[in-house]
CSV table of C-alpha atoms and ligand atoms in Angstrom, one decimal:
chain,number,residue,atom,x,y,z
A,1,MET,CA,-146.1,-48.1,5.8
A,2,GLY,CA,-148.1,-48.9,8.9
A,3,THR,CA,-146.4,-49.5,12.2
A,4,THR,CA,-146.6,-53.0,13.6
A,5,ASP,CA,-149.1,-54.1,16.1
A,6,THR,CA,-151.5,-51.2,15.6
A,7,PRO,CA,-154.7,-52.6,17.3
A,8,ILE,CA,-157.8,-52.5,15.2
A,9,ARG,CA,-160.6,-50.5,16.9
A,10,LEU,CA,-164.1,-50.8,15.5
A,11,LYS,CA,-166.7,-48.4,16.9
A,12,ALA,CA,-170.3,-49.2,16.5
A,13,VAL,CA,-172.1,-45.9,15.9
A,14,SER,CA,-175.8,-45.1,15.6
A,15,SER,CA,-176.3,-43.7,12.1
A,16,PRO,CA,-178.9,-44.2,9.3
A,17,ASP,CA,-176.2,-46.0,7.1
A,18,GLN,CA,-174.8,-48.2,10.0
A,19,PRO,CA,-176.3,-51.3,11.5
A,20,ASP,CA,-178.2,-51.1,14.8
A,21,VAL,CA,-176.0,-50.9,17.8
A,22,THR,CA,-176.8,-54.0,19.8
A,23,PRO,CA,-174.7,-56.1,22.3
A,24,GLU,CA,-174.6,-58.7,19.4
A,25,LEU,CA,-173.1,-56.2,17.0
A,26,GLU,CA,-170.5,-55.1,19.6
A,27,GLU,CA,-169.6,-58.8,20.0
A,28,LEU,CA,-169.2,-59.2,16.3
A,29,TYR,CA,-166.9,-56.2,16.1
A,30,ARG,CA,-164.7,-57.6,18.9
A,31,GLY,CA,-164.6,-60.8,16.9
A,32,PHE,CA,-163.4,-58.8,13.9
A,33,GLU,CA,-160.8,-57.1,15.9
A,34,GLN,CA,-159.5,-60.4,17.2
A,35,GLU,CA,-159.2,-61.9,13.8
A,36,LEU,CA,-157.8,-58.7,12.3
A,37,LEU,CA,-160.8,-58.0,10.0
A,38,VAL,CA,-162.3,-54.7,9.0
A,39,PRO,CA,-165.6,-54.5,7.5
A,40,LEU,CA,-166.1,-52.0,4.5
A,41,TRP,CA,-169.3,-50.5,5.9
A,42,THR,CA,-167.4,-48.7,8.8
A,43,GLU,CA,-164.7,-47.5,6.3
A,44,ILE,CA,-166.3,-46.7,3.0
A,45,GLY,CA,-166.4,-42.9,3.4
A,46,ASP,CA,-162.6,-42.7,4.0
A,47,LEU,CA,-161.6,-45.4,1.5
A,48,MET,CA,-163.8,-44.1,-1.3
A,49,PRO,CA,-164.4,-40.3,-1.0
A,50,ALA,CA,-166.3,-38.6,-3.8
A,51,HIS,CA,-163.0,-36.8,-4.8
A,52,PRO,CA,-159.5,-36.9,-3.7
A,53,ARG,CA,-158.8,-35.6,-0.1
A,54,SER,CA,-155.0,-35.2,0.2
A,55,ARG,CA,-153.3,-36.1,3.3
A,56,ALA,CA,-151.0,-33.2,2.3
A,57,VAL,CA,-151.8,-29.6,3.0
A,58,PRO,CA,-150.8,-26.4,1.0
A,59,HIS,CA,-147.7,-25.0,2.5
A,60,LEU,CA,-145.1,-22.4,1.6
A,61,TRP,CA,-141.3,-22.4,2.6
A,62,THR,CA,-139.5,-19.2,2.0
A,63,TRP,CA,-136.1,-19.3,0.2
A,64,GLN,CA,-134.7,-16.8,2.6
A,65,ASN,CA,-135.3,-19.2,5.6
A,66,LEU,CA,-134.1,-22.2,3.6
A,67,VAL,CA,-130.8,-20.6,2.5
A,68,ARG,CA,-130.1,-19.2,6.0
A,69,LEU,CA,-130.6,-22.6,7.6
A,70,ALA,CA,-128.7,-24.5,4.9
A,71,ASP,CA,-125.7,-22.1,5.2
A,72,ARG,CA,-125.6,-22.9,8.9
A,73,ALA,CA,-125.6,-26.6,8.1
A,74,GLY,CA,-122.8,-25.9,5.6
A,75,HIS,CA,-120.7,-24.6,8.6
A,76,LEU,CA,-121.8,-27.4,11.0
A,77,VAL,CA,-122.4,-30.6,9.2
A,78,PRO,CA,-119.8,-32.2,6.9
A,79,VAL,CA,-120.6,-34.0,3.6
A,80,GLY,CA,-119.4,-37.4,3.2
A,81,ARG,CA,-120.1,-41.2,3.1
A,82,GLY,CA,-123.0,-42.2,5.0
A,83,GLY,CA,-125.0,-39.0,5.1
A,84,GLU,CA,-124.1,-38.6,1.4
A,85,ARG,CA,-125.7,-35.2,0.8
A,86,ARG,CA,-126.2,-31.9,2.6
A,87,ALA,CA,-129.9,-32.0,1.5
A,88,ILE,CA,-132.6,-30.6,3.8
A,89,ALA,CA,-136.0,-31.7,2.8
A,90,LEU,CA,-139.4,-30.0,2.9
A,91,ALA,CA,-141.7,-31.8,5.4
A,92,ASN,CA,-145.4,-31.2,4.6
A,93,PRO,CA,-146.9,-30.3,8.0
A,94,SER,CA,-149.6,-33.0,7.8
A,95,LEU,CA,-147.4,-35.9,6.8
A,96,GLY,CA,-146.3,-37.0,10.2
A,97,GLY,CA,-142.9,-35.2,10.2
A,98,ARG,CA,-141.5,-37.4,7.5
A,99,PRO,CA,-139.3,-35.6,4.8
A,100,PHE,CA,-142.2,-35.8,2.3
A,101,ALA,CA,-143.3,-32.5,0.5
A,102,THR,CA,-146.4,-34.4,-0.8
A,103,PRO,CA,-147.4,-38.0,-0.6
A,104,THR,CA,-145.2,-38.9,-3.6
A,105,LEU,CA,-142.6,-36.1,-3.9
A,106,TRP,CA,-139.3,-35.2,-2.1
A,107,ALA,CA,-138.1,-31.6,-2.4
A,108,ALA,CA,-134.9,-30.4,-0.7
A,109,ILE,CA,-132.5,-27.6,-0.7
A,110,GLN,CA,-129.0,-29.0,-1.2
A,111,TYR,CA,-125.9,-27.0,-0.2
A,112,LEU,CA,-122.3,-27.5,-1.1
A,113,MET,CA,-119.5,-25.5,0.3
A,114,PRO,CA,-116.4,-24.2,-1.7
A,115,GLY,CA,-114.3,-27.2,-3.0
A,116,GLU,CA,-116.6,-29.8,-1.4
A,117,ASP,CA,-117.5,-33.2,-2.9
A,118,ALA,CA,-120.6,-35.1,-2.5
A,119,PRO,CA,-119.7,-38.7,-3.0
A,120,GLU,CA,-120.7,-40.9,-5.8
A,121,HIS,CA,-123.6,-43.3,-5.4
A,122,ARG,CA,-126.7,-44.6,-7.2
A,123,HIS,CA,-130.2,-45.3,-6.4
A,124,THR,CA,-133.5,-46.4,-8.0
A,125,GLN,CA,-135.1,-43.1,-7.1
A,126,HIS,CA,-135.6,-40.8,-10.1
A,127,ALA,CA,-134.1,-37.3,-9.4
A,128,PHE,CA,-133.5,-33.9,-10.8
A,129,ARG,CA,-131.7,-30.6,-9.8
A,130,PHE,CA,-133.0,-27.1,-10.5
A,131,ILE,CA,-130.8,-24.1,-9.9
A,132,VAL,CA,-132.2,-20.8,-8.7
A,133,GLU,CA,-128.9,-19.2,-7.6
A,134,GLY,CA,-125.3,-19.5,-8.5
A,135,SER,CA,-123.0,-21.4,-10.7
A,136,GLY,CA,-119.8,-23.4,-10.6
A,137,VAL,CA,-121.0,-26.8,-9.2
A,138,TRP,CA,-121.0,-29.7,-11.6
A,139,THR,CA,-122.7,-33.0,-11.3
A,140,VAL,CA,-121.0,-36.1,-12.6
A,141,VAL,CA,-123.6,-38.5,-14.0
A,142,GLY,CA,-122.3,-41.9,-15.3
A,143,GLY,CA,-118.8,-40.3,-15.7
A,144,ASP,CA,-120.2,-37.3,-17.6
A,145,ALA,CA,-119.5,-33.9,-15.9
A,146,VAL,CA,-122.5,-31.6,-16.3
A,147,PRO,CA,-122.1,-27.9,-15.3
A,148,MET,CA,-125.0,-26.3,-13.5
A,149,LYS,CA,-126.1,-22.7,-13.3
A,150,ARG,CA,-129.0,-20.5,-12.6
A,151,GLY,CA,-132.1,-21.7,-14.5
A,152,ASP,CA,-130.7,-25.0,-15.6
A,153,PHE,CA,-132.8,-28.1,-15.1
A,154,LEU,CA,-130.9,-31.4,-14.7
A,155,PRO,CA,-132.9,-34.6,-14.8
A,156,GLN,CA,-131.2,-37.8,-13.6
A,157,ALA,CA,-133.0,-41.1,-14.0
A,158,GLY,CA,-132.8,-43.8,-11.4
A,159,TRP,CA,-129.8,-46.2,-11.1
A,160,ASN,CA,-127.3,-43.7,-12.7
A,161,TRP,CA,-124.1,-43.1,-10.8
A,162,HIS,CA,-123.7,-39.5,-9.6
A,163,ALA,CA,-121.6,-37.2,-7.6
A,164,HIS,CA,-121.3,-33.4,-7.2
A,165,HIS,CA,-118.4,-31.1,-6.9
A,166,ASN,CA,-118.2,-27.4,-6.0
A,167,ALA,CA,-115.2,-26.0,-8.0
A,168,THR,CA,-115.8,-22.4,-6.8
A,169,ASP,CA,-114.9,-20.4,-3.7
A,170,GLU,CA,-118.6,-19.6,-3.1
A,171,PRO,CA,-121.2,-22.0,-1.4
A,172,MET,CA,-123.9,-23.1,-3.8
A,173,ALA,CA,-127.5,-24.1,-3.3
A,174,TRP,CA,-130.0,-25.8,-5.6
A,175,ILE,CA,-133.2,-27.8,-5.2
A,176,ASP,CA,-133.4,-31.6,-5.6
A,177,GLY,CA,-136.7,-33.3,-6.5
A,178,LEU,CA,-137.0,-37.1,-6.2
A,179,ASP,CA,-139.7,-39.7,-6.1
A,180,ILE,CA,-138.6,-41.0,-2.7
A,181,PRO,CA,-142.0,-41.1,-1.0
A,182,PHE,CA,-143.5,-42.9,-4.0
A,183,GLN,CA,-140.8,-45.6,-4.0
A,184,TYR,CA,-140.8,-45.8,-0.2
A,185,MET,CA,-144.5,-46.5,-0.2
A,186,ASN,CA,-144.2,-49.0,-3.0
A,187,GLU,CA,-141.1,-50.7,-1.6
A,188,ALA,CA,-139.0,-50.5,-4.8
A,189,GLN,CA,-135.8,-48.8,-3.6
A,190,PHE,CA,-132.3,-50.0,-4.1
A,191,PHE,CA,-129.0,-48.1,-3.3
A,192,GLU,CA,-125.3,-48.6,-3.8
A,193,PHE,CA,-122.1,-46.6,-3.0
A,194,GLY,CA,-119.9,-45.6,-5.8
A,195,ARG,CA,-116.1,-44.8,-6.1
A,196,ASP,CA,-114.7,-42.8,-3.1
A,197,GLU,CA,-112.6,-40.6,-5.5
A,198,LEU,CA,-113.4,-39.5,-9.0
A,199,PRO,CA,-110.6,-39.5,-11.6
A,200,ALA,CA,-109.2,-36.1,-12.6
A,201,GLU,CA,-111.0,-36.1,-16.0
A,202,GLU,CA,-114.3,-36.3,-14.3
A,203,ARG,CA,-113.4,-33.3,-12.1
A,204,THR,CA,-112.8,-30.8,-14.8
A,205,THR,CA,-115.6,-28.4,-15.8
A,206,PRO,CA,-116.5,-28.7,-19.4
A,207,GLU,CA,-118.5,-26.1,-21.2
A,208,LEU,CA,-120.9,-28.8,-22.3
A,209,SER,CA,-121.5,-32.4,-21.1
A,210,ARG,CA,-121.2,-35.2,-23.5
A,211,SER,CA,-125.0,-35.7,-23.2
A,212,GLU,CA,-125.6,-32.1,-24.2
A,213,ARG,CA,-123.3,-32.4,-27.2
A,214,LEU,CA,-125.3,-35.5,-28.4
A,215,TRP,CA,-128.8,-34.7,-27.4
A,216,GLY,CA,-129.0,-30.9,-26.8
A,217,HIS,CA,-129.8,-29.7,-30.3
A,218,PRO,CA,-133.5,-28.7,-30.9
A,219,GLY,CA,-135.3,-31.4,-33.0
A,220,LEU,CA,-132.2,-33.2,-33.9
A,221,ARG,CA,-131.9,-36.8,-32.8
A,222,PRO,CA,-128.4,-38.4,-33.1
A,223,LEU,CA,-128.5,-41.6,-35.3
A,224,GLY,CA,-125.3,-43.1,-33.9
A,225,VAL,CA,-126.5,-43.8,-30.4
A,226,GLN,CA,-129.1,-46.2,-28.9
A,227,HIS,CA,-131.0,-44.9,-26.0
A,228,GLY,CA,-132.8,-47.7,-24.1
A,229,THR,CA,-133.0,-46.7,-20.5
A,230,ALA,CA,-135.9,-44.9,-18.8
A,231,GLY,CA,-135.8,-41.2,-18.5
A,232,SER,CA,-134.2,-38.4,-20.7
A,233,PRO,CA,-130.6,-39.0,-22.1
A,234,LEU,CA,-130.2,-35.1,-22.1
A,235,LEU,CA,-128.7,-34.4,-18.7
A,236,ALA,CA,-129.1,-30.6,-18.7
A,237,TYR,CA,-131.8,-28.2,-20.1
A,238,LYS,CA,-130.2,-24.8,-20.2
A,239,TRP,CA,-131.9,-21.7,-19.0
A,240,GLU,CA,-131.2,-19.8,-22.3
A,241,HIS,CA,-133.4,-22.3,-24.1
A,242,THR,CA,-136.2,-22.4,-21.6
A,243,ASP,CA,-136.2,-18.5,-21.4
A,244,ARG,CA,-136.2,-18.0,-25.2
A,245,ALA,CA,-139.1,-20.6,-25.6
A,246,LEU,CA,-141.2,-18.7,-23.0
A,247,ALA,CA,-140.4,-15.2,-24.5
A,248,HIS,CA,-141.3,-16.4,-28.0
A,249,GLN,CA,-144.7,-17.7,-26.9
A,250,LEU,CA,-145.5,-14.4,-25.3
A,251,ASP,CA,-144.2,-12.4,-28.4
A,252,LEU,CA,-146.5,-14.6,-30.6
A,253,GLU,CA,-149.4,-13.9,-28.4
A,254,LYS,CA,-148.9,-10.2,-28.6
A,255,GLN,CA,-148.8,-10.5,-32.5
A,256,GLY,CA,-152.2,-12.3,-32.4
A,257,TYR,CA,-151.0,-15.9,-32.8
A,258,ALA,CA,-151.7,-19.0,-30.7
A,259,GLY,CA,-149.1,-20.6,-28.4
A,260,THR,CA,-149.8,-19.7,-24.8
A,261,VAL,CA,-151.8,-21.9,-22.4
A,262,GLU,CA,-154.1,-19.0,-21.6
A,263,PRO,CA,-153.8,-15.2,-22.1
A,264,GLY,CA,-150.5,-13.9,-20.6
A,265,HIS,CA,-149.4,-17.5,-19.5
A,266,ALA,CA,-146.6,-19.1,-21.4
A,267,ALA,CA,-145.6,-22.7,-20.4
A,268,VAL,CA,-143.3,-25.4,-21.5
A,269,ARG,CA,-142.7,-29.1,-20.4
A,270,PHE,CA,-139.2,-30.4,-20.2
A,271,SER,CA,-139.3,-33.5,-22.4
A,272,ASN,CA,-137.2,-36.4,-23.4
A,273,PRO,CA,-135.6,-35.7,-26.8
A,274,HIS,CA,-135.6,-39.5,-27.6
A,275,ASP,CA,-139.4,-39.9,-27.6
A,276,GLY,CA,-141.0,-36.7,-26.4
A,277,SER,CA,-142.1,-38.3,-23.1
A,278,ASP,CA,-141.6,-36.9,-19.7
A,279,VAL,CA,-138.0,-36.5,-18.6
A,280,LEU,CA,-138.4,-39.0,-15.7
A,281,PRO,CA,-140.9,-41.9,-15.5
A,282,THR,CA,-142.3,-40.6,-12.2
A,283,ILE,CA,-141.8,-36.9,-12.4
A,284,ARG,CA,-143.0,-34.2,-14.8
A,285,ALA,CA,-141.2,-30.9,-14.9
A,286,GLU,CA,-142.5,-27.6,-16.4
A,287,PHE,CA,-141.8,-23.9,-16.5
A,288,HIS,CA,-144.4,-21.3,-16.4
A,289,ARG,CA,-144.1,-17.5,-17.2
A,290,ILE,CA,-147.2,-15.6,-15.9
A,291,THR,CA,-147.8,-11.9,-16.9
A,292,GLY,CA,-151.2,-11.6,-15.4
A,293,GLU,CA,-153.6,-13.9,-13.6
A,294,THR,CA,-154.2,-17.7,-14.1
A,295,ALA,CA,-157.6,-19.4,-13.8
A,296,PRO,CA,-158.0,-21.7,-10.8
A,297,ILE,CA,-157.2,-25.3,-11.9
A,298,ARG,CA,-157.2,-28.6,-10.0
A,299,GLU,CA,-155.5,-31.8,-10.8
A,300,THR,CA,-155.1,-35.3,-9.4
A,301,GLY,CA,-151.6,-35.8,-8.1
A,302,SER,CA,-149.4,-33.3,-6.4
A,303,SER,CA,-146.9,-30.6,-7.4
A,304,VAL,CA,-144.1,-28.5,-5.9
A,305,PHE,CA,-143.4,-25.1,-7.3
A,306,GLN,CA,-140.4,-22.9,-7.0
A,307,VAL,CA,-140.4,-19.1,-7.8
A,308,PHE,CA,-137.6,-18.6,-10.1
A,309,ASN,CA,-138.1,-14.9,-10.8
A,310,GLY,CA,-140.4,-12.1,-10.0
A,311,SER,CA,-143.1,-11.9,-7.3
A,312,GLY,CA,-146.8,-12.4,-7.0
A,313,GLU,CA,-149.7,-13.9,-5.1
A,314,VAL,CA,-150.5,-17.6,-5.1
A,315,THR,CA,-153.7,-19.3,-4.0
A,316,VAL,CA,-153.8,-23.0,-3.2
A,317,GLY,CA,-157.0,-24.3,-1.6
A,318,ASP,CA,-157.8,-22.0,1.3
A,319,LYS,CA,-154.3,-20.6,1.5
A,320,THR,CA,-153.0,-17.4,-0.2
A,321,TRP,CA,-149.4,-16.3,-0.1
A,322,SER,CA,-147.2,-13.5,-1.5
A,323,VAL,CA,-144.3,-15.2,-3.0
A,324,THR,CA,-140.9,-14.0,-4.2
A,325,ARG,CA,-137.7,-15.4,-5.8
A,326,GLY,CA,-136.7,-18.9,-4.5
A,327,ASP,CA,-139.8,-19.6,-2.5
A,328,LEU,CA,-141.2,-23.1,-2.6
A,329,PHE,CA,-144.8,-24.2,-2.2
A,330,VAL,CA,-146.9,-27.4,-2.5
A,331,VAL,CA,-150.2,-28.0,-4.3
A,332,PRO,CA,-151.8,-31.2,-3.0
A,333,SER,CA,-154.1,-33.4,-5.1
A,334,TRP,CA,-157.3,-31.8,-6.2
A,335,GLN,CA,-156.7,-28.5,-4.4
A,336,PRO,CA,-157.4,-25.5,-6.7
A,337,PHE,CA,-154.3,-23.5,-7.7
A,338,SER,CA,-154.2,-20.1,-9.1
A,339,THR,CA,-151.6,-17.2,-9.3
A,340,ARG,CA,-151.2,-13.5,-10.1
A,341,SER,CA,-147.9,-11.8,-11.0
A,342,GLU,CA,-147.1,-8.5,-9.4
A,343,ALA,CA,-146.8,-5.8,-12.0
A,344,GLY,CA,-143.4,-4.2,-12.1
A,345,SER,CA,-141.7,-6.6,-9.7
A,346,THR,CA,-138.1,-5.3,-9.6
A,347,ASP,CA,-136.0,-8.4,-9.4
A,348,SER,CA,-137.5,-10.1,-12.6
A,349,ASP,CA,-135.5,-10.4,-15.7
A,350,SER,CA,-138.6,-10.9,-17.8
A,351,GLY,CA,-141.0,-8.6,-15.7
A,352,ALA,CA,-143.2,-11.7,-15.1
A,353,LEU,CA,-143.7,-14.3,-12.5
A,354,ASP,CA,-141.5,-17.2,-13.5
A,355,LEU,CA,-142.4,-20.6,-11.9
A,356,PHE,CA,-140.7,-23.9,-12.0
A,357,ARG,CA,-143.0,-26.8,-11.3
A,358,PHE,CA,-142.6,-30.5,-10.8
A,359,SER,CA,-145.3,-33.1,-10.2
A,360,ASP,CA,-146.1,-36.7,-10.1
A,361,SER,CA,-148.4,-36.5,-13.1
A,362,PRO,CA,-146.6,-39.2,-15.3
A,363,VAL,CA,-147.6,-41.9,-12.7
A,364,PHE,CA,-151.2,-40.8,-12.6
A,365,GLU,CA,-151.3,-40.6,-16.5
A,366,ALA,CA,-149.8,-44.1,-16.9
A,367,LEU,CA,-152.4,-45.5,-14.5
A,368,GLY,CA,-155.4,-43.7,-16.1
A,369,LEU,CA,-155.9,-41.6,-13.0
A,370,HIS,CA,-155.0,-38.2,-14.3
A,371,ARG,CA,-157.9,-35.6,-14.2
A,372,THR,CA,-157.8,-31.8,-14.5
A,373,GLN,CA,-160.6,-29.4,-14.0
A,374,LEU,CA,-160.5,-25.7,-14.8
A,375,GLN,CA,-162.7,-24.0,-12.4
A,376,THR,CA,-165.0,-21.3,-13.7
A,377,SER,CA,-166.5,-18.6,-11.4
A,378,GLU,CA,-169.8,-20.7,-11.2
A,379,ASP,CA,-168.0,-23.6,-9.5
A,380,ALA,CA,-166.5,-21.5,-6.8
B,401,LIG,C1,-129.4,-37.9,-3.5
B,401,LIG,O1,-128.6,-38.8,-4.0
B,401,LIG,C2,-129.3,-36.5,-3.9
B,401,LIG,O2,-127.6,-37.0,-5.4
B,401,LIG,C3,-130.0,-35.5,-3.4
B,401,LIG,O3,-127.8,-35.0,-4.9
B,401,LIG,C4,-131.1,-35.8,-2.4
B,401,LIG,C5,-132.1,-37.4,-1.1
B,401,LIG,C6,-132.2,-38.6,-0.5
B,401,LIG,C7,-131.4,-39.7,-1.0
B,401,LIG,C8,-130.5,-39.4,-2.0
B,401,LIG,C9,-128.1,-36.1,-4.8
B,401,LIG,C10,-131.2,-37.2,-2.0
B,401,LIG,C11,-130.4,-38.2,-2.5
């Protein structure tokens, strides 16, 4: 990712773990610079820190500001071929102004005006949509129209054709998560334009997509279809199912049975009904319902959270924020994260703090790099 022609600058420094600074050492370093060589002994602290030091920082974006600016863009910026999407990305303040929420994850608000179409295309980047407000937009994935509404989660594995259409007379906003920074860094991306117009049968709003009719029945795997591609064949995880699963965990806890991750904290992972794996090869998605306080935890890899419901307080590393519906925040690698729901928050259906989360954990797990650490008060 480096720019071309960045000169190498080696500085001889007086320090117990560095060689003596002499004219000969200076001359050696100039020789290294000339031949584009960098010795390990000047770099080891940066290359091999004792624990991850993320280039990203914790940061909060409020939904109120995102929607206000996205709506302005809706009036000023058309959607069409070339730009492809009215998607406005979160740029982590310490990642050089690039549209990267974390070193591996893209997160954006996407906004579609009444009657608008976002044209068909496909890319190797794995993607999903999560909807905090509204309904009436559907996304067409491989010719299968999938309706989206508040609380629904729609994974869409790389290289599937997809387009969006707003069939209502209201603008609609949702969030997109993609592994763009990861694929950018690893130079794995391909992209193709699709059809300019979709046929009428792909522009009607079905109650259920084909994928949901096949794969959307709990614990029941269809026998008549093969599923060979990466990522989940189920293109929508409906809010009613997520909500019920979380409510049941908390009910069971009240009745004295196991099921929550910690007291007052119910959580589920969106999983591939074909084999139980993560919904996307590079992205994990979860939903958390918090009725009290969570213990600080840190993990390798980074996450983006969106508040779906309720309000509360969130602490990430040295930052603490009050958060409310729609707000998005970033948890960089190895930074402790904890949260507390605000009792009696008025806009919450469940009376709890409901958090949608996505992370790059599948990549870290696949490579044997995933670590978590629950922090006790003694560590602090
Ligand atoms: C994309 O295709 C979508 O399909 C959203 O909605 C965000 C960001 C960069 C590149 C492609 C979408 C995107 C994107």
